[in-house]
Coordinates of C-alpha atoms in Angstrom, one line a residue:
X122 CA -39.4 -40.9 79.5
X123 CA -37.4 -38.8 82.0
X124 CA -39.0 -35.5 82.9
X125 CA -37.8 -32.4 84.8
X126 CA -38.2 -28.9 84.9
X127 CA -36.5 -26.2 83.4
X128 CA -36.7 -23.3 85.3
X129 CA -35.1 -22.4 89.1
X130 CA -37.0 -22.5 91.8
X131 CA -36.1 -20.4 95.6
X132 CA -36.3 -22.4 98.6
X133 CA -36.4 -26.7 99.0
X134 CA -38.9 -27.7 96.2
X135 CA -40.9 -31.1 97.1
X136 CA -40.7 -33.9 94.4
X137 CA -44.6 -34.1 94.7
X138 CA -45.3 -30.7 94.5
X139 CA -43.7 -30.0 91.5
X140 CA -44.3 -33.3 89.8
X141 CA -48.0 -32.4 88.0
X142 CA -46.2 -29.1 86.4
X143 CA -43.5 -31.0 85.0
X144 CA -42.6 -30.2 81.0
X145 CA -40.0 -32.0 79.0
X146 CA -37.5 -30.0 77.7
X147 CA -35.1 -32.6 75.4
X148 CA -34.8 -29.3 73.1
X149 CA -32.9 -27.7 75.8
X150 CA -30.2 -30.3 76.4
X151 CA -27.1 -31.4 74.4
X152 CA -24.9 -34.8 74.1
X153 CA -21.5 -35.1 74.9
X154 CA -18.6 -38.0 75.9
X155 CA -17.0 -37.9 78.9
X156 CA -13.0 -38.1 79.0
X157 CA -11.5 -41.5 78.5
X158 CA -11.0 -43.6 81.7
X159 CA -7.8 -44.8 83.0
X160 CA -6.7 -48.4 83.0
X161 CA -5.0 -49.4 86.3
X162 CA -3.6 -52.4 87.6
X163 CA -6.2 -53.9 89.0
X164 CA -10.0 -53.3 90.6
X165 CA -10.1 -51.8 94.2
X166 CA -13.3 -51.7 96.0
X167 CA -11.7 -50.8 99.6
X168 CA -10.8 -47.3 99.0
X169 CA -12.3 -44.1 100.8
X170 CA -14.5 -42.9 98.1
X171 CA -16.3 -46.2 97.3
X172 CA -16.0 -48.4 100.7
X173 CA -17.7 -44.9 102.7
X174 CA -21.0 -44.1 101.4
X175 CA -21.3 -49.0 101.5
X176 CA -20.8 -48.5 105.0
X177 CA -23.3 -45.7 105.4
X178 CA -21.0 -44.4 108.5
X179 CA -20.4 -41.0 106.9
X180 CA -23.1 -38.3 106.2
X181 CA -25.3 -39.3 102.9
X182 CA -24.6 -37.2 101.1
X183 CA -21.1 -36.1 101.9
X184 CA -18.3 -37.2 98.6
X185 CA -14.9 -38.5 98.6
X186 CA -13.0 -36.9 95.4
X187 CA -12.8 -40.6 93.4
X188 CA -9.1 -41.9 93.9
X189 CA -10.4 -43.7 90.1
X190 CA -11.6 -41.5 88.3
X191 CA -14.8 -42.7 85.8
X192 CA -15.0 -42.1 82.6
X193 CA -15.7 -43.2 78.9
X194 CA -14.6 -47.5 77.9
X195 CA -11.2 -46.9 76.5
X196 CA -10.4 -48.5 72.9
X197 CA -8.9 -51.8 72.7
X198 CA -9.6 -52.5 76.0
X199 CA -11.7 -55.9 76.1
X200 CA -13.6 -56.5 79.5
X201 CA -14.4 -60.3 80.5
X202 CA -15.9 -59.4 84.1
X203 CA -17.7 -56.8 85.9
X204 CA -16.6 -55.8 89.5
X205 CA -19.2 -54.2 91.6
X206 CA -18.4 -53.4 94.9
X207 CA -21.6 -53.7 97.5
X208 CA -22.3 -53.9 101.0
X209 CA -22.2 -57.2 102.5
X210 CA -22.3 -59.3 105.4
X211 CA -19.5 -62.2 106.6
X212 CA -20.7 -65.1 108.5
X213 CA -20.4 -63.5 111.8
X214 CA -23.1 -60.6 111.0
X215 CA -20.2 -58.3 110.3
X216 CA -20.0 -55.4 107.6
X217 CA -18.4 -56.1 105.1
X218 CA -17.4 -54.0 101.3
X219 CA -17.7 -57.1 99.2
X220 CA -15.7 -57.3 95.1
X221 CA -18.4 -59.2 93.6
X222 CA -17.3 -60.6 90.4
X223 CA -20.2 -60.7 87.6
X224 CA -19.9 -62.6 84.3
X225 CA -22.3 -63.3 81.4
X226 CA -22.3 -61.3 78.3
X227 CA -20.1 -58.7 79.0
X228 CA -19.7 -57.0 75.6
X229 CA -23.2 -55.9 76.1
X230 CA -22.8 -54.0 79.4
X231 CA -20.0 -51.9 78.1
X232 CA -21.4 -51.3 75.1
X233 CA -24.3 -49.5 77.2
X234 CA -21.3 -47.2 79.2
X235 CA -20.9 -46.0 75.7
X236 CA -24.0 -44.6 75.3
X237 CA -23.5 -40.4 74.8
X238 CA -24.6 -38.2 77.5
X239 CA -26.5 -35.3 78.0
X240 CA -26.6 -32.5 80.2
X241 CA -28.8 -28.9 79.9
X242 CA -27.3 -26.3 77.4
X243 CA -25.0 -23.4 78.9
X244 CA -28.2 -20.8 79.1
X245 CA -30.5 -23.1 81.0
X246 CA -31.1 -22.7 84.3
X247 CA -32.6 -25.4 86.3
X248 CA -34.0 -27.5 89.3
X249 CA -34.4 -31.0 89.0
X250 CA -36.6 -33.0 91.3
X251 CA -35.4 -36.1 91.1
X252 CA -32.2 -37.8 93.1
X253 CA -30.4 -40.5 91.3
X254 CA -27.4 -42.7 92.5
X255 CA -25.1 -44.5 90.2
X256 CA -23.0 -47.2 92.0
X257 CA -20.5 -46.6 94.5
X258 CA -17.7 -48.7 92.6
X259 CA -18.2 -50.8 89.3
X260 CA -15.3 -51.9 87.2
X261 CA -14.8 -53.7 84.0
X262 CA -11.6 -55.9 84.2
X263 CA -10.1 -57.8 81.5
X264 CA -8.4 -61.1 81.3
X265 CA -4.9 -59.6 82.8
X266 CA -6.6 -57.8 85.7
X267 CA -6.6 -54.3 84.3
X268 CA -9.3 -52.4 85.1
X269 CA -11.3 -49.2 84.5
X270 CA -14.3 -47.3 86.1
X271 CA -17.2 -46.7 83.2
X272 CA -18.9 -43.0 84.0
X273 CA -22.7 -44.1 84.1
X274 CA -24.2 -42.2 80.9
X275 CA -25.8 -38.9 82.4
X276 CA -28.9 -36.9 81.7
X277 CA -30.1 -33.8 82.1
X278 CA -31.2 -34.1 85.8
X279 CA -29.3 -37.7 86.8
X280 CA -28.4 -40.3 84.8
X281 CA -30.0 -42.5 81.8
X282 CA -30.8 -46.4 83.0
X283 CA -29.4 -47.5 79.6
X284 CA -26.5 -50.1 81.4
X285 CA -29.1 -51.0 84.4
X286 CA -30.3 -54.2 82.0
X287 CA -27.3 -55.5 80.8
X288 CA -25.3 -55.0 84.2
X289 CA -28.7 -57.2 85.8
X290 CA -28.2 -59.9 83.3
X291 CA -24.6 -61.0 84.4
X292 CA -24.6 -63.5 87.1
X293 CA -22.3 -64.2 90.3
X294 CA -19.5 -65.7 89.7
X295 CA -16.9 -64.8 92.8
X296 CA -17.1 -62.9 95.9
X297 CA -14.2 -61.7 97.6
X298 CA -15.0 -60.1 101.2
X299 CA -13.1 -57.0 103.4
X300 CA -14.5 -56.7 106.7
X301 CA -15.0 -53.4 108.4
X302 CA -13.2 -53.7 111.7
X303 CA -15.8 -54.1 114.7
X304 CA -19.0 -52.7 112.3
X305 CA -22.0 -55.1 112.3
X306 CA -24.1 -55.4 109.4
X307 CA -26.6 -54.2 111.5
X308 CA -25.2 -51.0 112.1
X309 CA -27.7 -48.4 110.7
X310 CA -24.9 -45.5 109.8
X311 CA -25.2 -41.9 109.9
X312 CA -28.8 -40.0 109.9
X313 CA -29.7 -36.4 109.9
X314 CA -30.3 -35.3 113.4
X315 CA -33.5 -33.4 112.3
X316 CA -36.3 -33.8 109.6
X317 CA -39.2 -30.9 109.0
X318 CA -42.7 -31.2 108.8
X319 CA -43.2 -33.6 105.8
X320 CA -47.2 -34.7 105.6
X321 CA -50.0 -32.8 104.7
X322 CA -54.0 -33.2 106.4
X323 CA -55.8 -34.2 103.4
X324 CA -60.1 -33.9 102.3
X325 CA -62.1 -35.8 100.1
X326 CA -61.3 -33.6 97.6
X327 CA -57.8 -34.0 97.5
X328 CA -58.2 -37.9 97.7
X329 CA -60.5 -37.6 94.5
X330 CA -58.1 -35.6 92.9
X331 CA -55.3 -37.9 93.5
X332 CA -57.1 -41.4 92.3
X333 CA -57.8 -39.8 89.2
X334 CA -54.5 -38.6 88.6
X335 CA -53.1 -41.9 89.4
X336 CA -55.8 -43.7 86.8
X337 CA -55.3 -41.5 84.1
X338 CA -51.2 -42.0 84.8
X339 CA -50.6 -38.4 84.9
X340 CA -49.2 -38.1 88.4
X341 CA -45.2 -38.3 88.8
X342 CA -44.0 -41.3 90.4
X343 CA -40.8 -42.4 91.8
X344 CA -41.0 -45.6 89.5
X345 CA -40.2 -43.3 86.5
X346 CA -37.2 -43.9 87.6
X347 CA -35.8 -47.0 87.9
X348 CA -32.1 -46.4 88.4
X349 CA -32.9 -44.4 91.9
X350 CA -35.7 -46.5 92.8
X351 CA -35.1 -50.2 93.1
X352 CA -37.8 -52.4 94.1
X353 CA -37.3 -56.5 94.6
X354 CA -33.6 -55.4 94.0
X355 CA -33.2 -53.2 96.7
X356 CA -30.9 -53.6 99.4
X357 CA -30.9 -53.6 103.4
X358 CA -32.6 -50.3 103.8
X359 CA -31.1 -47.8 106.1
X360 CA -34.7 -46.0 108.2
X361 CA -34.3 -43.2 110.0
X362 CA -37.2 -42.1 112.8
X363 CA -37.6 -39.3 114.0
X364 CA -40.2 -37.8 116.8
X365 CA -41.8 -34.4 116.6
X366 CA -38.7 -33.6 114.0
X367 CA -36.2 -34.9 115.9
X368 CA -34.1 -38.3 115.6
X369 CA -35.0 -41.0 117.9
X370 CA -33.9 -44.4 116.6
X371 CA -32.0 -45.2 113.4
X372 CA -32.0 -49.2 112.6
X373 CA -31.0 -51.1 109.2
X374 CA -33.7 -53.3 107.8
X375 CA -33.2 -57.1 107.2
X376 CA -33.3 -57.9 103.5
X377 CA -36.7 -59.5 103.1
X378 CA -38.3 -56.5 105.4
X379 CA -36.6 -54.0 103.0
X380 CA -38.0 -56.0 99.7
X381 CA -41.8 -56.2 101.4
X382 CA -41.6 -52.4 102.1
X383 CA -40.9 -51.3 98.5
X384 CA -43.0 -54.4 96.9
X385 CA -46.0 -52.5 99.4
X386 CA -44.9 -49.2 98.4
X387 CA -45.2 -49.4 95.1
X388 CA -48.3 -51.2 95.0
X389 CA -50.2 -49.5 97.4
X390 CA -53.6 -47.7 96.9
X391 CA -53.8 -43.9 97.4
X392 CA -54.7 -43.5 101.1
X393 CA -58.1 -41.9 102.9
X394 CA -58.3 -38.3 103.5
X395 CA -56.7 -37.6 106.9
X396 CA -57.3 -34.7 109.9
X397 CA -54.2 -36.2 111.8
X398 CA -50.8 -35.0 112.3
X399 CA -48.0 -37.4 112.7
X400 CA -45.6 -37.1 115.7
X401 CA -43.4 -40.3 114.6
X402 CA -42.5 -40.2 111.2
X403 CA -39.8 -42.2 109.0
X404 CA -37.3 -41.6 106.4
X405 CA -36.0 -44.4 104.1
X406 CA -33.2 -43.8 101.9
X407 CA -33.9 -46.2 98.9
X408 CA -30.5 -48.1 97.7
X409 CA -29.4 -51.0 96.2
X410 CA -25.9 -53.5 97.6
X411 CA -24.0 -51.2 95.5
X412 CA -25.3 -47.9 96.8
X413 CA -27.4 -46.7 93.5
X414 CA -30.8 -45.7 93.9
X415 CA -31.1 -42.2 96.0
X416 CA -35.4 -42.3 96.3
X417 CA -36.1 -41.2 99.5
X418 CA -39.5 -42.2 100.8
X419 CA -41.1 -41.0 104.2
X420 CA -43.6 -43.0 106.3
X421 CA -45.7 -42.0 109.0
X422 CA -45.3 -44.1 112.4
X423 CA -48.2 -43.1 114.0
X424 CA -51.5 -40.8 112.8
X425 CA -53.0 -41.9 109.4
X426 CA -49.8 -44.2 108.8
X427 CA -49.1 -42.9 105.4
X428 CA -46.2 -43.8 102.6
X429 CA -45.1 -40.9 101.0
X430 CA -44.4 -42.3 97.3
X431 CA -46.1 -40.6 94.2
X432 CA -48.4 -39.1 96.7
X433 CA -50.0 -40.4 100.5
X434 CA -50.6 -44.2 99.9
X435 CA -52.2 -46.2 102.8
X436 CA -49.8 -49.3 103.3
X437 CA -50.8 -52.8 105.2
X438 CA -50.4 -52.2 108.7
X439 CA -47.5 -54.9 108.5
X440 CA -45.4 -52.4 107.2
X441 CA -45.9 -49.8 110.0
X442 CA -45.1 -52.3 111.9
X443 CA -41.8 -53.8 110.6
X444 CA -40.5 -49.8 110.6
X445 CA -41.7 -49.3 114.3
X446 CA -39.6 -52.4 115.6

């Protein structure tokens, strides 16, 4: 179950350090259905507001008004494909936004956009901790080429990952390919020129206090979420570094690297106590091909070489590595 909390809080509040006081609060939220969406002619993954934040060569998390807007499955309207638009790669390492055509049981995925919403009621005031990415551009076409943009069913604080299993049952059935003129795949996009202090020294004590938290399952992790944190489906990982807090190298992950870092991450043991500050320190925007996810996880390059997921967890020295290349 989703949890969040309901009250506001001043100032930047860390996921971690709220995560223990976190209350669920369903009383306090109410369903709703968005507006109908509009059927157009056909499915377009090339414009502004779903082909920029593929690329990653504008500012995270600056928006495009949608040129399509999402909303609830129309009546009568009978789907026979998925579109999802991802970030790809052509044959010549170029970027590429890439319609990928997905078939299989179809009825079932729509059926899952038209699960009700929720959101808090007017007189709650709140923070949430967590930050959740649907997909930059999915469609559901029918057999004439009209299309329509489903609204991904929301929750209180993001959205609910009712349509993530149906959607990850379809299979590939068609890709169609529109390069970015003279991008590489490679190309890491656009990072933050700074980051603040983000690790903490750490005792026995705190170490003690963090194992049994983890075995008794009562510590938050970013897992609880699976729409914003994708794991062996993530894709090539965007990693920003950053010296003393300020950015030194920005590179984009090859997609095995990128699947051994979160397989590692999410595995990993709660790490040592640590007296060390880091000076090199990483920041990993977690997303999938289509751009949903939104987990952001922070590594440190050099000092006690902690992960920053759920709490400090010591990772294999492989992993320091592959983010230090």
């Amino acid at each position: 179950m989703r949890k969040f909390l309901a009250v506001t809080f001043v100032g930047a509040v860390s996921i971690f350090a709220v995560a223990s006081i976190y209350s669920s609060v369903r009383s306090d939220s109410v369903s709703f259905t968005p507006p109908v969406a509009a059927i157009v002619e056909q499915a377009d993954c090339t414009t502004p507001d779903i082909s920029a934040p593929l690329s990653g060569l504008a500012q995270v998390d600056s928006q495009t008004p949608p040129i399509t807007e999402p909303g609830y499955p129309p009546t009568g309207f009978e789907p026979v494909a998925v579109i999802r638009c991802e970030r790809g790669e052509n044959a010549a390492g170029g970027l590429t936004i890439d319609a990928v055509r997905l078939e299989g049981d179809v009825s079932a995925a729509v059926e899952a956009f038209r699960t009700e919403s929720h959101r808090f009621r007017d007189n709650i005031s709140a923070s949430c901790a967590i930050r959740e990415l649907e997909p930059a551009g999915l469609w559901f076409v029918d057999a004439s080429g009209d299309a329509f943009r489903p609204a991904w069913p929301s929750a209180p604080c993001g959205f609910q990952d009712a349509p993530l299993a149906p959607l990850n049952a379809l299979h590939e059935a068609s890709r169609q390919q529109h390069p970015i003129d003279a991008v590489s795949a490679d190309d890491p996009g656009t990072c933050p020129d700074s980051i603040g202090s983000l690790f903490e020294l750490t005792t026995h004590d705190d170490v003690d206090k963090s194992v049994r938290a983890d075995s008794e399952n009562t510590r938050y992790s970013p897992l609880d979420s699976p729409l914003a944190t994708p794991v062996d489906d993530v894709g090539r990982l965007q990693v920003c570094r950053y010296n003393l807090g300020q950015a030194s190298l920005h590179i984009r992950l090859p997609l095995a690297d990128s699947v051994e870092l979160m397989q590692a991450a999410s595995s990993a043991p709660i790490a040592p106590p640590c007296d060390q500050i880091a000076q090199q320190v990483a920041s990993i925007d977690l997303r999938r091909a289509d751009g949903s996810g939104g987990t952001q996880v922070f590594a440190e390059l050099d000092g006690c070489q902690r992960i920053g997921f759920g709490g400090y967890r010591q990772v294999p020295a492989s992993i320091t590595e592959l983010l230090t290349r």
